PDB file of C-alpha atoms and ligand atoms in Angstrom:
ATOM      1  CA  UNK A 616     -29.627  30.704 -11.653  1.00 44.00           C
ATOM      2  CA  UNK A 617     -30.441  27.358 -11.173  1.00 46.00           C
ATOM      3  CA  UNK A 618     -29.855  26.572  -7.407  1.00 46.00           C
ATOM      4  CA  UNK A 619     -30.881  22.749  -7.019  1.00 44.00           C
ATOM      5  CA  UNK A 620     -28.653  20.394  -8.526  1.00 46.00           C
ATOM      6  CA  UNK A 621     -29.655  17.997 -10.830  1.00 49.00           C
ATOM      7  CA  UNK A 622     -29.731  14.662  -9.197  1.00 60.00           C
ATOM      8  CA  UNK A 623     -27.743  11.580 -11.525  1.00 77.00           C
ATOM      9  CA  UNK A 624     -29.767   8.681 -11.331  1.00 90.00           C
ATOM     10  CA  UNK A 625     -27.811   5.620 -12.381  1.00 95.00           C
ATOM     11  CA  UNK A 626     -30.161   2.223 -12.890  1.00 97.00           C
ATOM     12  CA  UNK A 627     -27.491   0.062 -11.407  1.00 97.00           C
ATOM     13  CA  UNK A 628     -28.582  -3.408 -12.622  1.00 97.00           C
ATOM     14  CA  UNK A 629     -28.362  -2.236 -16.120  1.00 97.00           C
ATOM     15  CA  UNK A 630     -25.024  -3.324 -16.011  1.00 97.00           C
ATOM     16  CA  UNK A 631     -23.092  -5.623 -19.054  1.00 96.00           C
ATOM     17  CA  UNK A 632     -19.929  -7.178 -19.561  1.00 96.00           C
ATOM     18  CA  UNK A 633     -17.798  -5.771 -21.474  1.00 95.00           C
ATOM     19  CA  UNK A 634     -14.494  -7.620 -21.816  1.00 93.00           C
ATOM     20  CA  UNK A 635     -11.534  -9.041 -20.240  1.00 93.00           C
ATOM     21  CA  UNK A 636      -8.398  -7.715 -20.886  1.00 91.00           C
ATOM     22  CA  UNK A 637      -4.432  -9.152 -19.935  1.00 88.00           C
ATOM     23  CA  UNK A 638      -2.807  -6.358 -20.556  1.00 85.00           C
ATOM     24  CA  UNK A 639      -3.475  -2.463 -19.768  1.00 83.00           C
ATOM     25  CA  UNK A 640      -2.395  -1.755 -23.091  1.00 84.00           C
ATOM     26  CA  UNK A 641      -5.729  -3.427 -24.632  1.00 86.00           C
ATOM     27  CA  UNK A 642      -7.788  -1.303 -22.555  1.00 87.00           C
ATOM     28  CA  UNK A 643     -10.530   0.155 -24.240  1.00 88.00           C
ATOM     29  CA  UNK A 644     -10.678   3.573 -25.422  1.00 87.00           C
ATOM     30  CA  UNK A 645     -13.718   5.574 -23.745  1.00 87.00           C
ATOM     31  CA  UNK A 646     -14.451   8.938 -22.384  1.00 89.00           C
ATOM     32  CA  UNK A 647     -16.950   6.727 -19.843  1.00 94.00           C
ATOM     33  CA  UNK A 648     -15.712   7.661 -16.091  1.00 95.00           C
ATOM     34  CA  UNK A 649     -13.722   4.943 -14.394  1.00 95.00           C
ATOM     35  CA  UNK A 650     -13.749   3.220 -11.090  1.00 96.00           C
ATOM     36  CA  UNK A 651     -11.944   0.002 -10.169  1.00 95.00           C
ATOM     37  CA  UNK A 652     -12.257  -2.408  -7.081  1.00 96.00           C
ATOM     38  CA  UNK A 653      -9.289  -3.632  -5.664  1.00 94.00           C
ATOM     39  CA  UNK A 654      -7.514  -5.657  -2.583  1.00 94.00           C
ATOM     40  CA  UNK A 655      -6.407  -9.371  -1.427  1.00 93.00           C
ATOM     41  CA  UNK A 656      -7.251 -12.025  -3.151  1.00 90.00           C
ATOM     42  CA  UNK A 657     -10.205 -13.447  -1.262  1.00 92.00           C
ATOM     43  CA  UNK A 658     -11.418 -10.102   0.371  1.00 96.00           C
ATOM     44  CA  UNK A 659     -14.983 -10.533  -1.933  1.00 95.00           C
ATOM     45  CA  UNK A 660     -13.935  -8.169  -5.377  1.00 94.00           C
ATOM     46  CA  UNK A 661     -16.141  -9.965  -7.497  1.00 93.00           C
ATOM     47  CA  UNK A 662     -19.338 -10.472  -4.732  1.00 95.00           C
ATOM     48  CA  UNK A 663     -19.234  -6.441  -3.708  1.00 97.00           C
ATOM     49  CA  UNK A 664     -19.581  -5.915  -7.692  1.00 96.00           C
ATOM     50  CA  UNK A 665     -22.618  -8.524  -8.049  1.00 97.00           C
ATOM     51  CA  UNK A 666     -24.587  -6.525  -4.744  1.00 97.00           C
ATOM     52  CA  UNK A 667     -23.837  -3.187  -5.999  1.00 97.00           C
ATOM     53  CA  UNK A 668     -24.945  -3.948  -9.297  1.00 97.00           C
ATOM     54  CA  UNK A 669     -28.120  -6.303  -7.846  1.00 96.00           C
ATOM     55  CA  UNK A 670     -26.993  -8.746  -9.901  1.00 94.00           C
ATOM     56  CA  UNK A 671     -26.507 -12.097  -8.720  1.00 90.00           C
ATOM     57  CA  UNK A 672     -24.173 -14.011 -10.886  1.00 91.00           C
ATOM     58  CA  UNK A 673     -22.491 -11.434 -13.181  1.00 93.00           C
ATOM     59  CA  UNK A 674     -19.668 -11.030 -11.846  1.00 90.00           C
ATOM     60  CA  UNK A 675     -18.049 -14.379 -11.617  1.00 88.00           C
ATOM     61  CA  UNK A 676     -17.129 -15.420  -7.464  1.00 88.00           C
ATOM     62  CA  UNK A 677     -15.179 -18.293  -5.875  1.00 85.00           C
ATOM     63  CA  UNK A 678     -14.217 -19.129  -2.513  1.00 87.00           C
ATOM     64  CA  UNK A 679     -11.000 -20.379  -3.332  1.00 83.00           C
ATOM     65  CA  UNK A 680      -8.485 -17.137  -3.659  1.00 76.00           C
ATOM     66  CA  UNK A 681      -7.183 -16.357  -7.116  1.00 75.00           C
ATOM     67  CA  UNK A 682     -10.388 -16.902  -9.077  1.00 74.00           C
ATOM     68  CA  UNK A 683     -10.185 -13.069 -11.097  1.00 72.00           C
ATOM     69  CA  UNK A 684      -7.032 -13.414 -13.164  1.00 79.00           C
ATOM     70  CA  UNK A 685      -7.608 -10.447 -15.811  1.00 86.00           C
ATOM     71  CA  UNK A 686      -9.077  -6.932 -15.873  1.00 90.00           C
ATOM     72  CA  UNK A 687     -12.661  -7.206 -16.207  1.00 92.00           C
ATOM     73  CA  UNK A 688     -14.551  -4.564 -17.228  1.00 95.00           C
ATOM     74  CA  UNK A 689     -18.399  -4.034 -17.199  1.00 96.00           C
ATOM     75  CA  UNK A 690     -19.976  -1.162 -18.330  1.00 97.00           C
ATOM     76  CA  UNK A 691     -23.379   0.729 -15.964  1.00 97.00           C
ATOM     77  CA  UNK A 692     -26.047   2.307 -17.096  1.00 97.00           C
ATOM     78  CA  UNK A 693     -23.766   3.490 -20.368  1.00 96.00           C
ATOM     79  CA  UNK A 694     -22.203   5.985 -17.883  1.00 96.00           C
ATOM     80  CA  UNK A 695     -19.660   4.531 -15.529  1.00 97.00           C
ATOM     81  CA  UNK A 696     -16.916   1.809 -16.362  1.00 96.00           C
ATOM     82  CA  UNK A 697     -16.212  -0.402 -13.470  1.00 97.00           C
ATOM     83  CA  UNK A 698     -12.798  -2.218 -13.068  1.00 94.00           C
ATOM     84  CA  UNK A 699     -12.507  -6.096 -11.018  1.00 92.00           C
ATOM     85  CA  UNK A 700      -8.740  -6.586 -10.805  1.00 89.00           C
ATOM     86  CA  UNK A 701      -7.287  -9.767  -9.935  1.00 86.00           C
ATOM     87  CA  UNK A 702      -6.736  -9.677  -6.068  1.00 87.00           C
ATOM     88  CA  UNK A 703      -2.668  -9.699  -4.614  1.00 84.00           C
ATOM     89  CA  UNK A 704      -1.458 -11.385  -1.671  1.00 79.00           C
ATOM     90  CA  UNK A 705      -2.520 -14.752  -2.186  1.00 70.00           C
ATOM     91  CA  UNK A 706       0.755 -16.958  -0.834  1.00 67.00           C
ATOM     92  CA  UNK A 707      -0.156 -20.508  -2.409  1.00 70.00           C
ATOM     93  CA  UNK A 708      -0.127 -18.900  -6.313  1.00 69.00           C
ATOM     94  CA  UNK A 709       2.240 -20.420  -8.266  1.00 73.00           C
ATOM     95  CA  UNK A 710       5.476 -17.360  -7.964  1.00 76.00           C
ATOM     96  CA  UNK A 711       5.198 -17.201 -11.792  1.00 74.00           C
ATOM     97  CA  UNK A 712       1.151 -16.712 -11.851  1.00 73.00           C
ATOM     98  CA  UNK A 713       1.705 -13.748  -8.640  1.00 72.00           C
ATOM     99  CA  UNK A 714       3.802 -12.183 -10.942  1.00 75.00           C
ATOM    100  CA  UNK A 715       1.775 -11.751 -13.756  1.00 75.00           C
ATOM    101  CA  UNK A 716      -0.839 -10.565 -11.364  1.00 77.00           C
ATOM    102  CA  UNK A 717       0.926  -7.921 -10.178  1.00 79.00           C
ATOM    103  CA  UNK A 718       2.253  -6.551 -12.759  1.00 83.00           C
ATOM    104  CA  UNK A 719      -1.761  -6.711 -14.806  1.00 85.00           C
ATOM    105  CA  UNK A 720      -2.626  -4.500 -11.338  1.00 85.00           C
ATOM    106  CA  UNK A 721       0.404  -2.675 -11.584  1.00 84.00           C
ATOM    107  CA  UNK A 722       0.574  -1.793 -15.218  1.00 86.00           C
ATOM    108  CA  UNK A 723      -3.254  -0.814 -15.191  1.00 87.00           C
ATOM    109  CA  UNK A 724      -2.538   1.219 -11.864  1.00 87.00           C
ATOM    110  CA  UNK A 725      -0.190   3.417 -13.761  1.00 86.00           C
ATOM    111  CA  UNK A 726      -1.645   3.375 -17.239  1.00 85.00           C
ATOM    112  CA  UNK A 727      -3.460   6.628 -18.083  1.00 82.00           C
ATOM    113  CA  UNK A 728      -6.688   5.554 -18.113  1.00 82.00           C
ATOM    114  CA  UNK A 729      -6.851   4.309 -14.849  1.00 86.00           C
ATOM    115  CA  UNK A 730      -9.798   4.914 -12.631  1.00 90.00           C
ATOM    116  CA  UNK A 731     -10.672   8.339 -10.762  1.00 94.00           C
ATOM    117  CA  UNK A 732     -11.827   6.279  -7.966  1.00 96.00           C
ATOM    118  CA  UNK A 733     -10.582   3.109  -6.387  1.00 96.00           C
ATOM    119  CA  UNK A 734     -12.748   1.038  -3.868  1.00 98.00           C
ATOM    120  CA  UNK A 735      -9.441  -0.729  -2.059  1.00 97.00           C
ATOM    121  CA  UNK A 736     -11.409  -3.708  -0.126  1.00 98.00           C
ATOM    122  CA  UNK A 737     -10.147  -4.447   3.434  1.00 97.00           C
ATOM    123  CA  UNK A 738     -11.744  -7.870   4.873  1.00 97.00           C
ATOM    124  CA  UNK A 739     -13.814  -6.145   8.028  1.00 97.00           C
ATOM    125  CA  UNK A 740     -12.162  -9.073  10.803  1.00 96.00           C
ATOM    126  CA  UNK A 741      -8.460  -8.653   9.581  1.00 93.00           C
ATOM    127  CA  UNK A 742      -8.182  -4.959   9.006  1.00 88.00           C
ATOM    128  CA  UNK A 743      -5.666  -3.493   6.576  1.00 94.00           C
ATOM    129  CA  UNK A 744      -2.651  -5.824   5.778  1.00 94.00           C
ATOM    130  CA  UNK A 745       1.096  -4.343   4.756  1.00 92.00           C
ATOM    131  CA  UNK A 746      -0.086  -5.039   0.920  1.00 90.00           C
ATOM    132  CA  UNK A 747      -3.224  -2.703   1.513  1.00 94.00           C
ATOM    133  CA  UNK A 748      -1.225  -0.585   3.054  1.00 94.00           C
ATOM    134  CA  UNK A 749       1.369  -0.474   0.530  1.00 91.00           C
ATOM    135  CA  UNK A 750      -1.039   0.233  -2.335  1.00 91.00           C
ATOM    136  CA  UNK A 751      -2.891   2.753  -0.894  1.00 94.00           C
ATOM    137  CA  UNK A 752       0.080   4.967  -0.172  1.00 91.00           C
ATOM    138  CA  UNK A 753       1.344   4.325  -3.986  1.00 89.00           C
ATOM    139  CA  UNK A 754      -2.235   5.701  -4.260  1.00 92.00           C
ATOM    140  CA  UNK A 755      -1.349   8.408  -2.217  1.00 93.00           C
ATOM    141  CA  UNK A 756       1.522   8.956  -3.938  1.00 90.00           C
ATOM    142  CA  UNK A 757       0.308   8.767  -7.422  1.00 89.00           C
ATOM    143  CA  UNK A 758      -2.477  11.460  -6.697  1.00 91.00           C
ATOM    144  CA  UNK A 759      -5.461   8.741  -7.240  1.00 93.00           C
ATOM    145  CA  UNK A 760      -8.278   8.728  -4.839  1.00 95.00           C
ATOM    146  CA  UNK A 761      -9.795   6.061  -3.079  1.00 96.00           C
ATOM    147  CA  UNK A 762     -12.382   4.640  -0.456  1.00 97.00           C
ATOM    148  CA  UNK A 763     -12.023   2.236   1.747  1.00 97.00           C
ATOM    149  CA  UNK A 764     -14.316  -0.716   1.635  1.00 98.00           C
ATOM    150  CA  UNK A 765     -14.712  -3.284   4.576  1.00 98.00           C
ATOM    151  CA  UNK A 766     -16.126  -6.564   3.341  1.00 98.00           C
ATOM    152  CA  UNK A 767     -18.121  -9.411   5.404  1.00 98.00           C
ATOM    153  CA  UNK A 768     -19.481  -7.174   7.926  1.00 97.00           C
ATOM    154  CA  UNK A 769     -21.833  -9.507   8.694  1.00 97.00           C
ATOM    155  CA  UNK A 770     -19.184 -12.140  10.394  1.00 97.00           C
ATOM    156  CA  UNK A 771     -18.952  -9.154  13.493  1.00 96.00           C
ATOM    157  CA  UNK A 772     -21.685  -8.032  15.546  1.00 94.00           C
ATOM    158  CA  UNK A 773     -22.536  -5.528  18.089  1.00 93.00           C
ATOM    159  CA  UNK A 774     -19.460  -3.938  19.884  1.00 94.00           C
ATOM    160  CA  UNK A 775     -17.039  -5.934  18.134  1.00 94.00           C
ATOM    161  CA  UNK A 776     -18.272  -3.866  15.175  1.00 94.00           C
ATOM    162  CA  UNK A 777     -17.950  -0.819  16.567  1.00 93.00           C
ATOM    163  CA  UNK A 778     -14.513  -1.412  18.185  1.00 95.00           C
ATOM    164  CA  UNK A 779     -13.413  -2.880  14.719  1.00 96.00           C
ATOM    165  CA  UNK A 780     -14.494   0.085  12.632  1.00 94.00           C
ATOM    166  CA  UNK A 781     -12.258   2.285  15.331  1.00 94.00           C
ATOM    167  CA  UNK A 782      -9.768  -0.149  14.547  1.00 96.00           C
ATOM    168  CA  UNK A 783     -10.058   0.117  10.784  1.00 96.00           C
ATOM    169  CA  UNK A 784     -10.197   3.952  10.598  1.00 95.00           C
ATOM    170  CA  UNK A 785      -7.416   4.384  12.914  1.00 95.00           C
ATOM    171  CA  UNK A 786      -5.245   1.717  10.890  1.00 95.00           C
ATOM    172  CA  UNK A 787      -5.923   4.074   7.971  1.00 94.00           C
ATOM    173  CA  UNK A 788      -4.644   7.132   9.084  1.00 91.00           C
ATOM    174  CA  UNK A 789      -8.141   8.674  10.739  1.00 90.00           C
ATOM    175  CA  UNK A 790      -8.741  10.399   7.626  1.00 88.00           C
ATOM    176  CA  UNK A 791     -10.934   8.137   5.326  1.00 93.00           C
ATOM    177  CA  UNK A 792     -13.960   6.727   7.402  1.00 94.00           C
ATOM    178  CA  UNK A 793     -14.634   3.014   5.418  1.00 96.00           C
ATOM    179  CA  UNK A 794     -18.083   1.743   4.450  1.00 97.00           C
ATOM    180  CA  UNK A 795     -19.380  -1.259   5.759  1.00 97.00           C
ATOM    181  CA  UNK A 796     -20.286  -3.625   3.419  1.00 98.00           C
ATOM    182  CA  UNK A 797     -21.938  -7.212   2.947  1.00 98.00           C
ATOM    183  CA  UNK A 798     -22.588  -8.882   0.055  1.00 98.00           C
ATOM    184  CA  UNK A 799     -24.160 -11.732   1.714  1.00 96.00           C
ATOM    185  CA  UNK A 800     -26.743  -9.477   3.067  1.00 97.00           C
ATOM    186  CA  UNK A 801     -26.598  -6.232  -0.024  1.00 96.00           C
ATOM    187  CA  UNK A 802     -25.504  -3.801   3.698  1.00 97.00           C
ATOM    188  CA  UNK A 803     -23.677  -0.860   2.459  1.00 98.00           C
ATOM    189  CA  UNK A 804     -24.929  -0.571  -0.973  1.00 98.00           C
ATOM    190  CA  UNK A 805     -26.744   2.045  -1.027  1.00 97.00           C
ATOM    191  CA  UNK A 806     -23.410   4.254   0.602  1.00 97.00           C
ATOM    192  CA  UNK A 807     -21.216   2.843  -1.869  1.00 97.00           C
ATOM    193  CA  UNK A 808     -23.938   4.018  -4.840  1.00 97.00           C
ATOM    194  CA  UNK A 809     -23.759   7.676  -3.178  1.00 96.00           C
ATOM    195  CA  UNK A 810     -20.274   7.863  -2.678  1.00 97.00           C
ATOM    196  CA  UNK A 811     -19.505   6.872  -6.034  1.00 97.00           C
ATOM    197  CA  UNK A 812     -21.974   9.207  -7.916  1.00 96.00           C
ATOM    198  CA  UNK A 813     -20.307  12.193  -5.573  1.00 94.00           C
ATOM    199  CA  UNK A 814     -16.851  11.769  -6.335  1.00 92.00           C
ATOM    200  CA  UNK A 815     -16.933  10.653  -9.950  1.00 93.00           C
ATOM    201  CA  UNK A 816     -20.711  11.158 -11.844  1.00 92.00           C
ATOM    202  CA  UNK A 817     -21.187  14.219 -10.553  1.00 84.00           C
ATOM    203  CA  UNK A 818     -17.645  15.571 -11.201  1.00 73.00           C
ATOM    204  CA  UNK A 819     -17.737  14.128 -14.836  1.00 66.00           C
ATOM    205  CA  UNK A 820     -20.792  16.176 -15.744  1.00 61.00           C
TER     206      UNK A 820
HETATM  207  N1  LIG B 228     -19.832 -13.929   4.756  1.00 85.22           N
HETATM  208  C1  LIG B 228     -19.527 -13.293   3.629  1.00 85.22           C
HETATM  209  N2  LIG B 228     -18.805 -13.927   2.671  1.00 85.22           N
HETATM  210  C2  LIG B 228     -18.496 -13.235   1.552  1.00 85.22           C
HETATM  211  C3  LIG B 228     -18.913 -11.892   1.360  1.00 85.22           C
HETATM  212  N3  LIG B 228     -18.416 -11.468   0.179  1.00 85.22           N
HETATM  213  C4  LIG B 228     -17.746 -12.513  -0.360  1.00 85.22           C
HETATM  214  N4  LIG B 228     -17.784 -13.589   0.455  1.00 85.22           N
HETATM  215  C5  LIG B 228     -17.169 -14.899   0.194  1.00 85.22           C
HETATM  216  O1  LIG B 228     -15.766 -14.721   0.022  1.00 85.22           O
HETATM  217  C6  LIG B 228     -15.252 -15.607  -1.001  1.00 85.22           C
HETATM  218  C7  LIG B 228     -14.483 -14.816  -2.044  1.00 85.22           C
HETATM  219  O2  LIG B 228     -15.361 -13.965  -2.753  1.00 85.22           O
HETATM  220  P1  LIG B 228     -14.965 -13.287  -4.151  1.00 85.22           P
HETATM  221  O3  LIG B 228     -15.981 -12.244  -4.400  1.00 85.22           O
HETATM  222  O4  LIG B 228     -14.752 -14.323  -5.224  1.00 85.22           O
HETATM  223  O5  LIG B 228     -13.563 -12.629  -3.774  1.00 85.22           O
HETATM  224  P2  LIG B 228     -12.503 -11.888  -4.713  1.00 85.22           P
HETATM  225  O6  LIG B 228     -11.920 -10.791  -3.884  1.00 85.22           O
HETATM  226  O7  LIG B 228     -13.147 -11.454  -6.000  1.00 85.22           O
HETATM  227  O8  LIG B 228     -11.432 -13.013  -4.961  1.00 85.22           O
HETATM  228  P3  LIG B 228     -10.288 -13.108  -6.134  1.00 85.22           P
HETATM  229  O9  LIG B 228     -10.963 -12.870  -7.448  1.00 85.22           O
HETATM  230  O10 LIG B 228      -9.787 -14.486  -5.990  1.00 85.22           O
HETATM  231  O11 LIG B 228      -9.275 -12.083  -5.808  1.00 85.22           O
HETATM  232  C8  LIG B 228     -16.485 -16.348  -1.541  1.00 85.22           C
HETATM  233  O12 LIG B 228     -16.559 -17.595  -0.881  1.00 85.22           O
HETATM  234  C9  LIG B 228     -17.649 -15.456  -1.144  1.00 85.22           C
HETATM  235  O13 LIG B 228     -18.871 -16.171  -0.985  1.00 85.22           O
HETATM  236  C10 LIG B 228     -19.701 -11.267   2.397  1.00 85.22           C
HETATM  237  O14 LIG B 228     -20.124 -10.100   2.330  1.00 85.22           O
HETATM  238  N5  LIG B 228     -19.979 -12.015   3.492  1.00 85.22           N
HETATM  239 MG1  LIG B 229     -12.671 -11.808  -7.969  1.00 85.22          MG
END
């Protein structure tokens, strides 16, 4: 009986894009596992994706909100599919444009072959907004699992950190503790790598 386990090693920066797609319906077929990032518009999708994968520039970043308008799929290591959804939430989107937004999120959301895992992104300062909070009880609800992800940790520092991840936690129901991330300085990366392995390599073997 083999009592170690074997230990998945992904090689994260052998990442590629794969396509871009407007509606669910055109999502690829594959047996790959899935994970997908999502949260507000703004919260730092796209610049999480570049630091996990150590790639500067892949993943395309603005700081204007509403810069990821489609699905956009990349493809690790030819074993995990990752998922950037356009963000929700941003108020200055043209009504028809928000629309189409959230029903590309929603449609995928409920399409089966939607991710095993979703990283929902809360900015680290504001905490969890009613939209985050909303999706992550249709989350809930729709049996998916998730992680919370705070962004920009590096804007707090010492206690304020600390209080804030009390805050966070607490905001979230206590039950899911989230991982402090920055992109700007690749903190959290390594977490996110585990976590993600755990709940959906390892499980897919
Ligand atoms: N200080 C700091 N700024 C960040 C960090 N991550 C992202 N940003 C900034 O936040 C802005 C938005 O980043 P994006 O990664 O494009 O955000 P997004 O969530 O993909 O945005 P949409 O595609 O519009 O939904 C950019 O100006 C980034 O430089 C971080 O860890 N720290
Ligand atoms: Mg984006």
């Amino acid at each position: 009986m083999q009592l170690c386990r074997m230990t998945t090693s992904v090689h994260w920066q052998n990442t590629e894009f794969l396509l871009s797609v407007a509606d669910a319906q055109m999502f690829p077929e594959t047996d790959l596992p899935q994970i997908a990032v999502a949260g507000h518009s703004n919260v730092g999708k796209s610049s999480l994706l570049n630091s996990l994968f150590g790639r500067k520039g892949l993943v395309k970043t603005s700081k204007n909100p509403g810069c990821t308008r489609l699905l956009n799929l990349f493809e690790v290591d030819e074993k995990l599919l990752v998922v950037d959804l356009p963000g929700y939430g941003y108020a200055r989107a043209p009504k028809s444009e928000k629309y189409k937004w959230a029903k590309l999120i929603e449609s995928y959301l409920q399409s089966p072959k939607v991710a095993q895992l979703v990283l929902v992104l809360l900015d680290f300062r504001h905490g969890p907004k009613d939209s985050d909070l909303q999706l992550i009880d249709w989350l809930n609800e729709s049996g998916i699992r998730w992680q919370p992800v705070a962004t920009k940790a590096d804007k707090l520092k010492g206690n304020a950190r600390r209080k804030r991840k009390q805050e966070m936690l607490d905001a979230l129901g206590g039950l899911l503790e989230p991982v402090l991330t920055s992109s700007l300085k690749n903190e959290g990366m390594q977490e996110l790598r585990a976590i993600i392995i755990d709940e959906v390599l390892k499980t897919h073997d």
